[in-house]
Tab-separated table of C-alpha atoms in Angstrom:
chain	number	residue	atom	x	y	z
Z	1	UNK	CA	24.406	29.654	6.590
Z	2	UNK	CA	25.189	29.476	2.866
Z	3	UNK	CA	22.988	27.425	0.596
Z	4	UNK	CA	24.374	23.971	-0.211
Z	5	UNK	CA	24.097	22.314	-3.605
Z	6	UNK	CA	22.656	18.805	-3.438
Z	7	UNK	CA	22.219	16.079	-6.065
Z	8	UNK	CA	19.101	13.889	-6.137
Z	9	UNK	CA	19.580	10.443	-7.699
Z	10	UNK	CA	16.698	8.634	-9.386
Z	11	UNK	CA	15.312	6.226	-6.748
Z	12	UNK	CA	14.293	2.662	-7.391
Z	13	UNK	CA	10.679	3.012	-8.475
Z	14	UNK	CA	9.835	-0.520	-7.365
Z	15	UNK	CA	11.254	-4.072	-7.505
Z	16	UNK	CA	14.710	-3.214	-8.807
Z	17	UNK	CA	13.629	-1.562	-12.077
Z	18	UNK	CA	16.792	-0.441	-13.919
Z	19	UNK	CA	15.484	2.829	-15.368
Z	20	UNK	CA	12.468	5.068	-15.940
Z	21	UNK	CA	11.292	7.521	-18.606
Z	22	UNK	CA	10.533	11.173	-17.931
Z	23	UNK	CA	6.884	11.925	-18.692
Z	24	UNK	CA	6.561	15.494	-17.431
Z	25	UNK	CA	8.521	17.919	-15.268
Z	26	UNK	CA	6.427	19.945	-12.820
Z	27	UNK	CA	9.211	22.533	-12.462
Z	28	UNK	CA	11.877	24.154	-14.616
Z	29	UNK	CA	15.449	25.144	-13.842
Z	30	UNK	CA	15.467	28.205	-11.608
Z	31	UNK	CA	12.136	27.430	-9.929
Z	32	UNK	CA	11.778	27.128	-6.163
Z	33	UNK	CA	10.234	23.923	-4.859
Z	34	UNK	CA	9.161	22.793	-1.403
Z	35	UNK	CA	9.884	19.490	0.327
Z	36	UNK	CA	7.628	16.678	-0.942
Z	37	UNK	CA	6.066	18.787	-3.722
Z	38	UNK	CA	5.813	16.806	-6.963
Z	39	UNK	CA	9.001	17.186	-8.976
Z	40	UNK	CA	8.495	14.965	-12.013
Z	41	UNK	CA	6.220	12.268	-13.429
Z	42	UNK	CA	8.111	9.107	-14.434
Z	43	UNK	CA	7.015	6.072	-16.425
Z	44	UNK	CA	8.407	2.669	-15.545
Z	45	UNK	CA	7.719	-0.748	-16.982
Z	46	UNK	CA	4.779	-1.075	-14.589
Z	47	UNK	CA	3.261	2.320	-13.836
Z	48	UNK	CA	3.368	6.103	-14.162
Z	49	UNK	CA	4.349	7.604	-10.813
Z	50	UNK	CA	5.118	11.039	-9.406
Z	51	UNK	CA	8.464	11.615	-7.711
Z	52	UNK	CA	8.352	14.342	-5.023
Z	53	UNK	CA	11.165	16.707	-4.175
Z	54	UNK	CA	13.446	15.456	-1.386
Z	55	UNK	CA	14.387	19.001	-0.306
Z	56	UNK	CA	13.178	22.582	-0.293
Z	57	UNK	CA	15.124	25.032	-2.415
Z	58	UNK	CA	16.023	26.180	-5.901
Z	59	UNK	CA	16.114	23.793	-8.869
Z	60	UNK	CA	19.607	24.188	-10.357
Z	61	UNK	CA	19.673	21.432	-12.970
Z	62	UNK	CA	17.325	18.816	-14.445
Z	63	UNK	CA	18.620	15.570	-15.931
Z	64	UNK	CA	16.671	15.552	-19.184
Z	65	UNK	CA	13.524	16.377	-21.108
Z	66	UNK	CA	10.235	14.543	-21.504
Z	67	UNK	CA	10.897	11.203	-23.196
Z	68	UNK	CA	14.452	10.800	-21.893
Z	69	UNK	CA	15.375	7.555	-20.124
Z	70	UNK	CA	17.116	7.954	-16.753
Z	71	UNK	CA	19.020	5.042	-15.213
Z	72	UNK	CA	18.174	4.220	-11.613
Z	73	UNK	CA	20.818	5.677	-9.322
Z	74	UNK	CA	21.856	8.441	-11.742
Z	75	UNK	CA	21.258	12.166	-11.312
Z	76	UNK	CA	17.644	13.226	-11.688
Z	77	UNK	CA	17.900	16.795	-10.405
Z	78	UNK	CA	20.252	19.172	-8.623
Z	79	UNK	CA	19.092	21.593	-5.925
Z	80	UNK	CA	20.371	24.548	-3.952
Z	81	UNK	CA	18.966	23.962	-0.480
Z	82	UNK	CA	17.256	26.906	1.208
Z	83	UNK	CA	17.782	26.613	5.009
Z	84	UNK	CA	14.866	28.988	5.664
Z	85	UNK	CA	12.400	26.490	4.152
Z	86	UNK	CA	11.217	23.145	5.626
Z	87	UNK	CA	13.737	20.311	5.239
Z	88	UNK	CA	13.684	16.641	6.130
Z	89	UNK	CA	15.223	15.861	9.499
Z	90	UNK	CA	18.727	14.408	9.531
Z	91	UNK	CA	18.597	10.606	9.288
Z	92	UNK	CA	14.870	10.513	8.497
Z	93	UNK	CA	14.006	7.767	6.002
Z	94	UNK	CA	13.073	9.282	2.649
Z	95	UNK	CA	11.957	6.021	1.098
Z	96	UNK	CA	14.419	6.604	-1.763
Z	97	UNK	CA	16.544	3.503	-2.190
Z	98	UNK	CA	17.386	0.606	-4.442
Z	99	UNK	CA	16.302	-2.961	-3.948
Z	100	UNK	CA	18.534	-5.953	-4.322
Z	101	UNK	CA	17.808	-6.224	-8.006
Z	102	UNK	CA	18.644	-2.644	-8.947
Z	103	UNK	CA	20.967	-1.772	-11.786
Z	104	UNK	CA	24.472	-0.860	-10.689
Z	105	UNK	CA	25.954	2.333	-12.187
Z	106	UNK	CA	29.018	2.008	-14.365
Z	107	UNK	CA	32.348	3.393	-13.207
Z	108	UNK	CA	32.684	5.680	-16.208
Z	109	UNK	CA	29.530	7.658	-15.540
Z	110	UNK	CA	29.922	11.299	-14.614
Z	111	UNK	CA	27.409	11.256	-11.783
Z	112	UNK	CA	28.475	9.151	-8.829
Z	113	UNK	CA	25.548	7.195	-7.437
Z	114	UNK	CA	25.525	5.983	-3.869
Z	115	UNK	CA	25.430	2.303	-2.989
Z	116	UNK	CA	21.810	2.662	-1.929
Z	117	UNK	CA	20.818	5.082	-4.682
Z	118	UNK	CA	18.135	7.728	-4.580
Z	119	UNK	CA	19.614	9.331	-1.480
Z	120	UNK	CA	20.483	12.989	-1.209
Z	121	UNK	CA	24.248	13.169	-1.660
Z	122	UNK	CA	26.740	15.994	-1.882
Z	123	UNK	CA	27.345	16.887	-5.526
Z	124	UNK	CA	30.219	14.905	-6.976
Z	125	UNK	CA	30.775	12.820	-3.848
Z	126	UNK	CA	29.793	9.259	-3.148
Z	127	UNK	CA	27.306	8.822	-0.338
Z	128	UNK	CA	28.572	6.798	2.633
Z	129	UNK	CA	28.003	3.097	2.462
Z	130	UNK	CA	25.354	1.527	4.624
Z	131	UNK	CA	23.822	-1.813	5.255
Z	132	UNK	CA	21.908	-3.330	2.376
Z	133	UNK	CA	18.187	-2.903	2.626
Z	134	UNK	CA	15.453	-5.090	1.227
Z	135	UNK	CA	13.353	-3.559	-1.542
Z	136	UNK	CA	10.089	-2.503	-0.004
Z	137	UNK	CA	8.630	-1.514	-3.334
Z	138	UNK	CA	8.081	2.076	-2.208
Z	139	UNK	CA	8.984	4.722	-4.683
Z	140	UNK	CA	9.245	8.257	-3.433
Z	141	UNK	CA	9.555	10.799	-0.625
Z	142	UNK	CA	8.337	10.166	2.883
Z	143	UNK	CA	5.344	8.208	1.626
Z	144	UNK	CA	6.654	4.902	2.913
Z	145	UNK	CA	4.097	3.519	5.330
Z	146	UNK	CA	3.745	0.016	3.923
Z	147	UNK	CA	4.999	-2.170	1.088
Z	148	UNK	CA	2.488	-0.631	-1.327
Z	149	UNK	CA	3.222	2.055	-3.883
Z	150	UNK	CA	1.398	5.125	-2.621
Z	151	UNK	CA	2.185	7.719	-5.314
Z	152	UNK	CA	-0.618	6.910	-7.767
Z	153	UNK	CA	-3.131	9.540	-6.736
Z	154	UNK	CA	-4.934	12.464	-8.325
Z	155	UNK	CA	-2.900	15.637	-8.010
Z	156	UNK	CA	-3.696	19.225	-8.979
Z	157	UNK	CA	-1.266	20.848	-11.412
Z	158	UNK	CA	-2.240	24.028	-13.220
Z	159	UNK	CA	-5.688	23.809	-11.645
Z	160	UNK	CA	-6.368	20.362	-13.138
Z	161	UNK	CA	-6.805	17.247	-10.976
Z	162	UNK	CA	-5.652	14.031	-12.646
Z	163	UNK	CA	-3.677	10.901	-11.873
Z	164	UNK	CA	-0.162	10.596	-13.352
Z	165	UNK	CA	-1.234	7.848	-15.765
Z	166	UNK	CA	-4.071	10.039	-17.053
Z	167	UNK	CA	-1.684	12.940	-17.644
Z	168	UNK	CA	0.685	10.624	-19.493
Z	169	UNK	CA	-2.145	9.394	-21.711
Z	170	UNK	CA	-3.193	12.978	-22.468
Z	171	UNK	CA	0.332	13.831	-23.575
Z	172	UNK	CA	0.504	10.694	-25.702
Z	173	UNK	CA	-2.790	11.498	-27.451
Z	174	UNK	CA	-2.000	15.192	-27.869
Z	175	UNK	CA	-4.863	16.273	-25.609
Z	176	UNK	CA	-4.759	19.537	-23.638
Z	177	UNK	CA	-5.799	18.193	-20.261
Z	178	UNK	CA	-6.729	21.697	-19.079
Z	179	UNK	CA	-9.526	21.735	-21.687
Z	180	UNK	CA	-10.910	18.273	-20.876
Z	181	UNK	CA	-14.336	18.137	-19.220
Z	182	UNK	CA	-13.851	16.280	-15.920
Z	183	UNK	CA	-16.395	13.658	-14.906
Z	184	UNK	CA	-14.643	12.169	-11.854
Z	185	UNK	CA	-15.351	12.831	-8.211
Z	186	UNK	CA	-14.193	16.253	-6.971
Z	187	UNK	CA	-13.506	17.368	-10.532
Z	188	UNK	CA	-10.855	14.729	-11.293
Z	189	UNK	CA	-10.122	14.120	-14.986
Z	190	UNK	CA	-10.399	10.389	-15.686
Z	191	UNK	CA	-8.867	8.162	-18.362
Z	192	UNK	CA	-12.244	7.943	-20.119
Z	193	UNK	CA	-12.462	11.755	-20.171
Z	194	UNK	CA	-9.117	11.985	-21.972
Z	195	UNK	CA	-9.946	9.252	-24.481
Z	196	UNK	CA	-13.322	10.879	-25.171
Z	197	UNK	CA	-11.671	14.243	-25.749
Z	198	UNK	CA	-9.138	12.652	-28.093
Z	199	UNK	CA	-11.899	10.948	-30.061
Z	200	UNK	CA	-14.067	14.053	-30.573
Z	201	UNK	CA	-11.170	16.527	-30.854
Z	202	UNK	CA	-12.645	18.855	-28.235
Z	203	UNK	CA	-9.350	19.347	-26.387
Z	204	UNK	CA	-6.677	18.868	-29.036
Z	205	UNK	CA	-3.824	21.225	-29.714
Z	206	UNK	CA	-0.834	20.101	-27.600
Z	207	UNK	CA	2.019	18.225	-29.175
Z	208	UNK	CA	2.851	15.187	-27.026
Z	209	UNK	CA	5.931	15.528	-24.789
Z	210	UNK	CA	6.553	19.081	-26.020
Z	211	UNK	CA	5.985	21.143	-22.884
Z	212	UNK	CA	6.506	21.073	-19.128
Z	213	UNK	CA	4.776	22.790	-16.244
Z	214	UNK	CA	6.214	25.633	-14.196
Z	215	UNK	CA	5.560	26.042	-10.512
Z	216	UNK	CA	2.813	28.526	-11.241
Z	217	UNK	CA	1.044	26.086	-13.509
Z	218	UNK	CA	1.964	27.893	-16.733
Z	219	UNK	CA	3.154	25.796	-19.636
Z	220	UNK	CA	6.772	26.245	-20.620
Z	221	UNK	CA	9.029	24.827	-23.320
Z	222	UNK	CA	10.909	21.673	-22.315
Z	223	UNK	CA	13.876	22.818	-20.262
Z	224	UNK	CA	16.466	20.538	-21.787
Z	225	UNK	CA	15.826	19.771	-25.443
Z	226	UNK	CA	17.475	16.775	-27.031
Z	227	UNK	CA	20.976	17.535	-28.325
Z	228	UNK	CA	21.783	17.251	-31.999
Z	229	UNK	CA	21.190	19.078	-35.255
Z	230	UNK	CA	17.412	19.213	-34.982
Z	231	UNK	CA	16.998	22.405	-37.128
Z	232	UNK	CA	19.063	20.909	-39.940
Z	233	UNK	CA	17.098	17.654	-39.755
Z	234	UNK	CA	13.837	19.587	-39.916
Z	235	UNK	CA	15.028	21.514	-42.943
Z	236	UNK	CA	16.059	18.315	-44.675
Z	237	UNK	CA	12.702	16.694	-43.981
Z	238	UNK	CA	10.818	19.597	-45.532
Z	239	UNK	CA	12.940	19.536	-48.685
Z	240	UNK	CA	13.155	15.751	-49.107
Z	241	UNK	CA	12.069	14.697	-52.619
Z	242	UNK	CA	8.959	12.614	-53.108
Z	243	UNK	CA	9.497	8.875	-53.501
Z	244	UNK	CA	9.607	7.620	-57.071
Z	245	UNK	CA	10.300	4.392	-58.942
Z	246	UNK	CA	12.294	6.364	-61.566
Z	247	UNK	CA	15.687	8.046	-61.311
Z	248	UNK	CA	16.327	11.683	-62.286
Z	249	UNK	CA	17.173	10.435	-65.755
Z	250	UNK	CA	13.803	8.717	-66.096
Z	251	UNK	CA	15.196	5.201	-65.784
Z	252	UNK	CA	13.897	2.539	-63.386
Z	253	UNK	CA	15.381	2.951	-59.884
Z	254	UNK	CA	17.385	0.005	-58.566
Z	255	UNK	CA	16.308	-1.076	-55.091
Z	256	UNK	CA	19.098	-0.812	-52.523
Z	257	UNK	CA	19.798	-3.547	-49.950
Z	258	UNK	CA	18.330	-2.794	-46.496
Z	259	UNK	CA	21.777	-2.172	-45.036
Z	260	UNK	CA	22.665	0.628	-47.445
Z	261	UNK	CA	20.294	3.254	-46.094
Z	262	UNK	CA	17.467	3.573	-43.598
Z	263	UNK	CA	14.604	5.986	-44.175
Z	264	UNK	CA	12.942	5.399	-40.798
Z	265	UNK	CA	13.803	7.219	-37.589
Z	266	UNK	CA	15.378	5.055	-34.843
Z	267	UNK	CA	13.201	5.011	-31.742
Z	268	UNK	CA	14.511	4.242	-28.277
Z	269	UNK	CA	12.362	1.705	-26.449
Z	270	UNK	CA	10.786	3.061	-23.280
Z	271	UNK	CA	8.610	1.949	-20.395
Z	272	UNK	CA	6.761	-1.325	-20.851
Z	273	UNK	CA	8.232	-2.133	-24.258
Z	274	UNK	CA	11.773	-1.521	-22.971
Z	275	UNK	CA	11.213	-3.893	-20.058
Z	276	UNK	CA	9.655	-6.473	-22.415
Z	277	UNK	CA	12.830	-6.468	-24.521
Z	278	UNK	CA	14.958	-7.117	-21.442
Z	279	UNK	CA	12.714	-9.865	-20.079
Z	280	UNK	CA	12.495	-11.705	-23.411
Z	281	UNK	CA	16.255	-11.539	-23.963
Z	282	UNK	CA	16.848	-12.861	-20.443
Z	283	UNK	CA	14.364	-15.694	-20.974
Z	284	UNK	CA	15.963	-16.628	-24.302
Z	285	UNK	CA	19.385	-16.798	-22.668
Z	286	UNK	CA	18.331	-18.939	-19.689
Z	287	UNK	CA	15.462	-21.256	-20.632
Z	288	UNK	CA	15.739	-24.533	-22.565
Z	289	UNK	CA	12.333	-24.392	-24.306
Z	290	UNK	CA	10.476	-27.315	-25.855
Z	291	UNK	CA	6.976	-27.042	-27.339
Z	292	UNK	CA	4.225	-29.655	-27.676
Z	293	UNK	CA	1.179	-28.998	-29.864
Z	294	UNK	CA	-2.238	-30.643	-30.079
Z	295	UNK	CA	-5.912	-29.743	-30.594
Z	296	UNK	CA	-8.650	-29.467	-27.974
Z	297	UNK	CA	-11.901	-30.937	-29.332
Z	298	UNK	CA	-14.866	-28.757	-28.291
Z	299	UNK	CA	-17.502	-30.760	-30.160
Z	300	UNK	CA	-19.224	-31.923	-26.970
Z	301	UNK	CA	-19.695	-28.409	-25.518
Z	302	UNK	CA	-23.268	-27.602	-24.545
Z	303	UNK	CA	-24.414	-24.122	-25.537
Z	304	UNK	CA	-22.276	-21.002	-25.555
Z	305	UNK	CA	-19.459	-21.051	-23.005
Z	306	UNK	CA	-16.727	-18.642	-21.873
Z	307	UNK	CA	-13.638	-19.910	-23.681
Z	308	UNK	CA	-11.128	-18.117	-21.443
Z	309	UNK	CA	-12.812	-19.422	-18.303
Z	310	UNK	CA	-12.696	-22.945	-19.709
Z	311	UNK	CA	-9.001	-22.543	-20.546
Z	312	UNK	CA	-8.273	-21.383	-17.006
Z	313	UNK	CA	-10.192	-24.322	-15.540
Z	314	UNK	CA	-8.360	-26.756	-17.836
Z	315	UNK	CA	-4.959	-25.347	-16.824
Z	316	UNK	CA	-5.914	-25.727	-13.154
Z	317	UNK	CA	-6.947	-29.338	-13.755
Z	318	UNK	CA	-3.671	-30.055	-15.548
Z	319	UNK	CA	-1.659	-28.423	-12.741
Z	320	UNK	CA	-3.342	-30.687	-10.199
Z	321	UNK	CA	-2.641	-33.746	-12.363
Z	322	UNK	CA	1.006	-32.837	-13.091
Z	323	UNK	CA	2.283	-30.333	-10.467
Z	324	UNK	CA	5.746	-30.267	-12.076
Z	325	UNK	CA	4.612	-27.603	-14.566
Z	326	UNK	CA	3.009	-25.379	-11.905
Z	327	UNK	CA	6.410	-24.540	-10.520
Z	328	UNK	CA	9.371	-22.157	-10.366
Z	329	UNK	CA	12.903	-23.165	-11.299
Z	330	UNK	CA	16.167	-21.534	-10.208
Z	331	UNK	CA	18.874	-22.260	-12.746
Z	332	UNK	CA	21.646	-20.934	-10.493
Z	333	UNK	CA	20.980	-23.258	-7.560
Z	334	UNK	CA	19.215	-25.964	-9.606
Z	335	UNK	CA	16.213	-25.979	-7.309
Z	336	UNK	CA	12.520	-26.007	-8.120
Z	337	UNK	CA	9.486	-24.945	-6.105
Z	338	UNK	CA	6.163	-26.765	-6.606
Z	339	UNK	CA	3.166	-24.565	-5.777
Z	340	UNK	CA	0.017	-25.835	-4.033
Z	341	UNK	CA	-1.988	-22.929	-5.498
Z	342	UNK	CA	-2.403	-21.847	-9.146
Z	343	UNK	CA	-1.756	-18.210	-10.087
Z	344	UNK	CA	-2.038	-17.782	-13.866
Z	345	UNK	CA	-0.267	-14.957	-15.693
Z	346	UNK	CA	-2.655	-13.723	-18.397
Z	347	UNK	CA	-0.829	-12.064	-21.319
Z	348	UNK	CA	-2.479	-8.734	-22.245
Z	349	UNK	CA	-1.387	-6.983	-25.436
Z	350	UNK	CA	-1.385	-3.152	-25.475
Z	351	UNK	CA	0.029	-0.428	-27.721
Z	352	UNK	CA	2.703	0.235	-25.091
Z	353	UNK	CA	3.816	-3.390	-24.948
Z	354	UNK	CA	3.041	-6.658	-23.200
Z	355	UNK	CA	1.583	-6.819	-19.694
Z	356	UNK	CA	1.168	-10.105	-17.781
Z	357	UNK	CA	-1.114	-9.539	-14.775
Z	358	UNK	CA	-1.645	-12.430	-12.378
Z	359	UNK	CA	-5.008	-14.154	-11.982
Z	360	UNK	CA	-4.625	-15.075	-8.315
Z	361	UNK	CA	-5.973	-18.317	-6.804
Z	362	UNK	CA	-7.394	-19.494	-10.119
Z	363	UNK	CA	-7.906	-22.923	-8.572
Z	364	UNK	CA	-10.552	-21.430	-6.240
Z	365	UNK	CA	-12.553	-19.439	-8.836
Z	366	UNK	CA	-15.612	-20.545	-10.778
Z	367	UNK	CA	-16.365	-19.332	-14.318
Z	368	UNK	CA	-18.029	-16.127	-13.138
Z	369	UNK	CA	-15.167	-15.343	-10.786
Z	370	UNK	CA	-12.600	-15.916	-13.538
Z	371	UNK	CA	-14.418	-13.624	-15.968
Z	372	UNK	CA	-14.828	-10.870	-13.366
Z	373	UNK	CA	-11.181	-11.029	-12.302
Z	374	UNK	CA	-9.905	-10.944	-15.901
Z	375	UNK	CA	-12.098	-7.952	-16.765
Z	376	UNK	CA	-10.791	-6.113	-13.703
Z	377	UNK	CA	-7.165	-6.855	-14.612
Z	378	UNK	CA	-7.665	-5.775	-18.230
Z	379	UNK	CA	-9.285	-2.500	-17.157
Z	380	UNK	CA	-6.412	-1.780	-14.754
Z	381	UNK	CA	-3.865	-2.523	-17.478
Z	382	UNK	CA	-5.608	-0.236	-19.975
Z	383	UNK	CA	-5.789	2.592	-17.428
Z	384	UNK	CA	-2.239	1.902	-16.187
Z	385	UNK	CA	-3.548	1.706	-12.629
Z	386	UNK	CA	-2.626	-1.924	-11.989
Z	387	UNK	CA	-0.422	-2.377	-8.883
Z	388	UNK	CA	3.115	-3.595	-9.545
Z	389	UNK	CA	2.475	-6.542	-7.222
Z	390	UNK	CA	-0.141	-7.860	-9.673
Z	391	UNK	CA	2.410	-8.099	-12.505
Z	392	UNK	CA	4.601	-10.780	-10.954
Z	393	UNK	CA	4.503	-13.920	-8.856
Z	394	UNK	CA	2.338	-16.068	-11.136
Z	395	UNK	CA	3.076	-19.804	-11.262
Z	396	UNK	CA	2.187	-20.552	-14.927
Z	397	UNK	CA	1.188	-18.422	-17.930
Z	398	UNK	CA	-1.530	-18.298	-20.602
Z	399	UNK	CA	-1.323	-16.554	-23.980
Z	400	UNK	CA	-4.669	-16.470	-25.805
Z	401	UNK	CA	-3.153	-15.241	-29.074
Z	402	UNK	CA	-5.822	-17.045	-31.120
Z	403	UNK	CA	-8.304	-14.245	-30.454
Z	404	UNK	CA	-6.338	-12.338	-33.139
Z	405	UNK	CA	-4.842	-14.979	-35.456
Z	406	UNK	CA	-2.574	-18.001	-35.525
Z	407	UNK	CA	-3.020	-21.691	-34.779
Z	408	UNK	CA	0.200	-22.869	-33.140
Z	409	UNK	CA	3.109	-20.976	-31.579
Z	410	UNK	CA	6.195	-21.306	-29.404
Z	411	UNK	CA	5.285	-18.914	-26.553
Z	412	UNK	CA	8.173	-17.761	-24.368
Z	413	UNK	CA	8.627	-19.165	-20.863
Z	414	UNK	CA	9.702	-16.338	-18.534
Z	415	UNK	CA	11.691	-17.477	-15.484
Z	416	UNK	CA	11.127	-18.482	-12.789
Z	417	UNK	CA	8.027	-20.128	-14.331
Z	418	UNK	CA	8.576	-23.389	-16.204
Z	419	UNK	CA	5.563	-23.489	-18.538
Z	420	UNK	CA	3.218	-21.390	-20.657
Z	421	UNK	CA	0.062	-22.441	-22.518
Z	422	UNK	CA	-0.793	-20.865	-25.872
Z	423	UNK	CA	-4.346	-21.027	-27.262
Z	424	UNK	CA	-4.732	-20.650	-31.038
Z	425	UNK	CA	-7.595	-19.600	-33.279
Z	426	UNK	CA	-10.724	-21.742	-33.224
Z	427	UNK	CA	-11.458	-23.711	-36.387
Z	428	UNK	CA	-13.916	-26.248	-37.752
Z	429	UNK	CA	-11.989	-29.357	-38.807
Z	430	UNK	CA	-12.935	-32.598	-40.486
Z	431	UNK	CA	-12.388	-35.378	-37.960
Z	432	UNK	CA	-12.395	-39.121	-38.599
Z	433	UNK	CA	-14.783	-40.961	-36.286
Z	434	UNK	CA	-15.925	-44.556	-36.049
Z	435	UNK	CA	-17.962	-45.217	-39.162
Z	436	UNK	CA	-17.278	-41.964	-41.018
Z	437	UNK	CA	-16.258	-38.333	-40.654
Z	438	UNK	CA	-17.610	-35.330	-38.749
Z	439	UNK	CA	-16.887	-31.616	-38.542
Z	440	UNK	CA	-15.757	-30.633	-35.039
Z	441	UNK	CA	-14.911	-27.242	-33.561
Z	442	UNK	CA	-11.352	-27.436	-32.257
Z	443	UNK	CA	-8.844	-25.166	-30.533
Z	444	UNK	CA	-5.104	-25.520	-31.231
Z	445	UNK	CA	-3.072	-25.700	-28.008
Z	446	UNK	CA	0.668	-25.101	-27.710
Z	447	UNK	CA	2.544	-25.920	-24.506
Z	448	UNK	CA	6.079	-24.597	-24.088
Z	449	UNK	CA	8.018	-25.871	-21.070
Z	450	UNK	CA	11.527	-25.481	-19.669
Z	451	UNK	CA	13.199	-28.829	-20.268
Z	452	UNK	CA	15.654	-28.160	-17.427
Z	453	UNK	CA	12.800	-28.465	-14.930
Z	454	UNK	CA	10.306	-30.807	-16.649
Z	455	UNK	CA	10.545	-34.072	-18.531
Z	456	UNK	CA	8.866	-34.638	-21.867
Z	457	UNK	CA	6.593	-37.186	-20.229
Z	458	UNK	CA	5.422	-34.717	-17.585
Z	459	UNK	CA	4.681	-32.122	-20.267
Z	460	UNK	CA	2.778	-34.644	-22.395
Z	461	UNK	CA	0.671	-35.791	-19.426
Z	462	UNK	CA	-0.026	-32.142	-18.524
Z	463	UNK	CA	-1.182	-31.437	-22.073
Z	464	UNK	CA	-3.424	-34.525	-22.107
Z	465	UNK	CA	-5.070	-33.512	-18.818
Z	466	UNK	CA	-5.700	-30.045	-20.242
Z	467	UNK	CA	-7.216	-31.451	-23.455
Z	468	UNK	CA	-9.405	-33.892	-21.526
Z	469	UNK	CA	-10.871	-31.069	-19.412
Z	470	UNK	CA	-11.462	-28.891	-22.483
Z	471	UNK	CA	-13.373	-31.756	-24.108
Z	472	UNK	CA	-15.930	-32.005	-21.299
Z	473	UNK	CA	-19.468	-30.851	-22.201
Z	474	UNK	CA	-19.500	-28.148	-19.515
């Protein structure tokens, strides 16, 4: 039987994400790959995951190079199926599909995506329609055994064992992962190993996103370089004159308006930062934000206390006093959901963008439990090992921007939540008291709420309850 050409569409990599960025191909065009062998490493807004091959056969075409953004449901790779090699049984669930929130392809696109996306379809033909399926959050291959993402595991490529997120970090830092001394169990290269190698320069020498891996483990040039006049641009950059305040005639140079020319290189947003841009734009379009500001007086505090733990406790106390702000609001159906529990989204700033992991059941944790949970979440965010389920579902948010700078702010409420608390930089202020003045340590607090779901009175009472708890000695 003759080999058949098949097109593999990028599957939904969890919770209806609209696209993903290529981190590293494990094959090149012309290579032979087996069913469920790792095909490519992809970065989404929430994780770096490996996508396995859905068939056995020859790789005919790859959709892009490292750094390219691929829309969910568009072509990721094209194969020539080899009938003599293992194939997935007809009708067997591959786990490749879109959830309800996936991005729909546009009619003008060359590659025709199926209604479910991520399926194996005949090249150039639309896959048959089927019943809509709920998004299970699975990402790839036949690894669907529960609602958890199962692809984040250490894999051996080129003789090196490392998790996808670790490989992505090595590429970002320009570290040759094959030269990194592994300290993990069974010889696995860890995130700390890569960062240590980057710091001491012991494994440098690879330009980030410049190479891909062949099936034999050898490094190869990226199979599909970015189109455009790259050689000409490189030549221009090497011959560009040095900046000067004087013209060629020796006269002072007149500064041009910003719109006349741009010396910087446009950069396409990817991964976490790309998702952040979408989320913030969506929040700006939907929410009716109003912000109240006041100062928490910490003068009565006894000894040194964990500020974040106190903030969490104060938010919990305020949520119990005014449940209207510990809620979700649906602007389409004009319904709100009041939550009996308190899950706080803790904003974590990283070089890649903003993460908001959820501190679950904050109303049941003491100070030690809060600190331990936050440290665990921060470590998972830094290592990019945090499960996607921990980055959603919180009932109210906290932004502790004051640890860097700033007193007051208008933090952004992200639907379906209706409120976010912002904590500013601590200061020592002169305060009028009965009979004179005193210097008190105070923390600026900003509360932004969605005025569609909450009244000004509810927000003010929430803020007062928070300030009252913060003012307690311990």
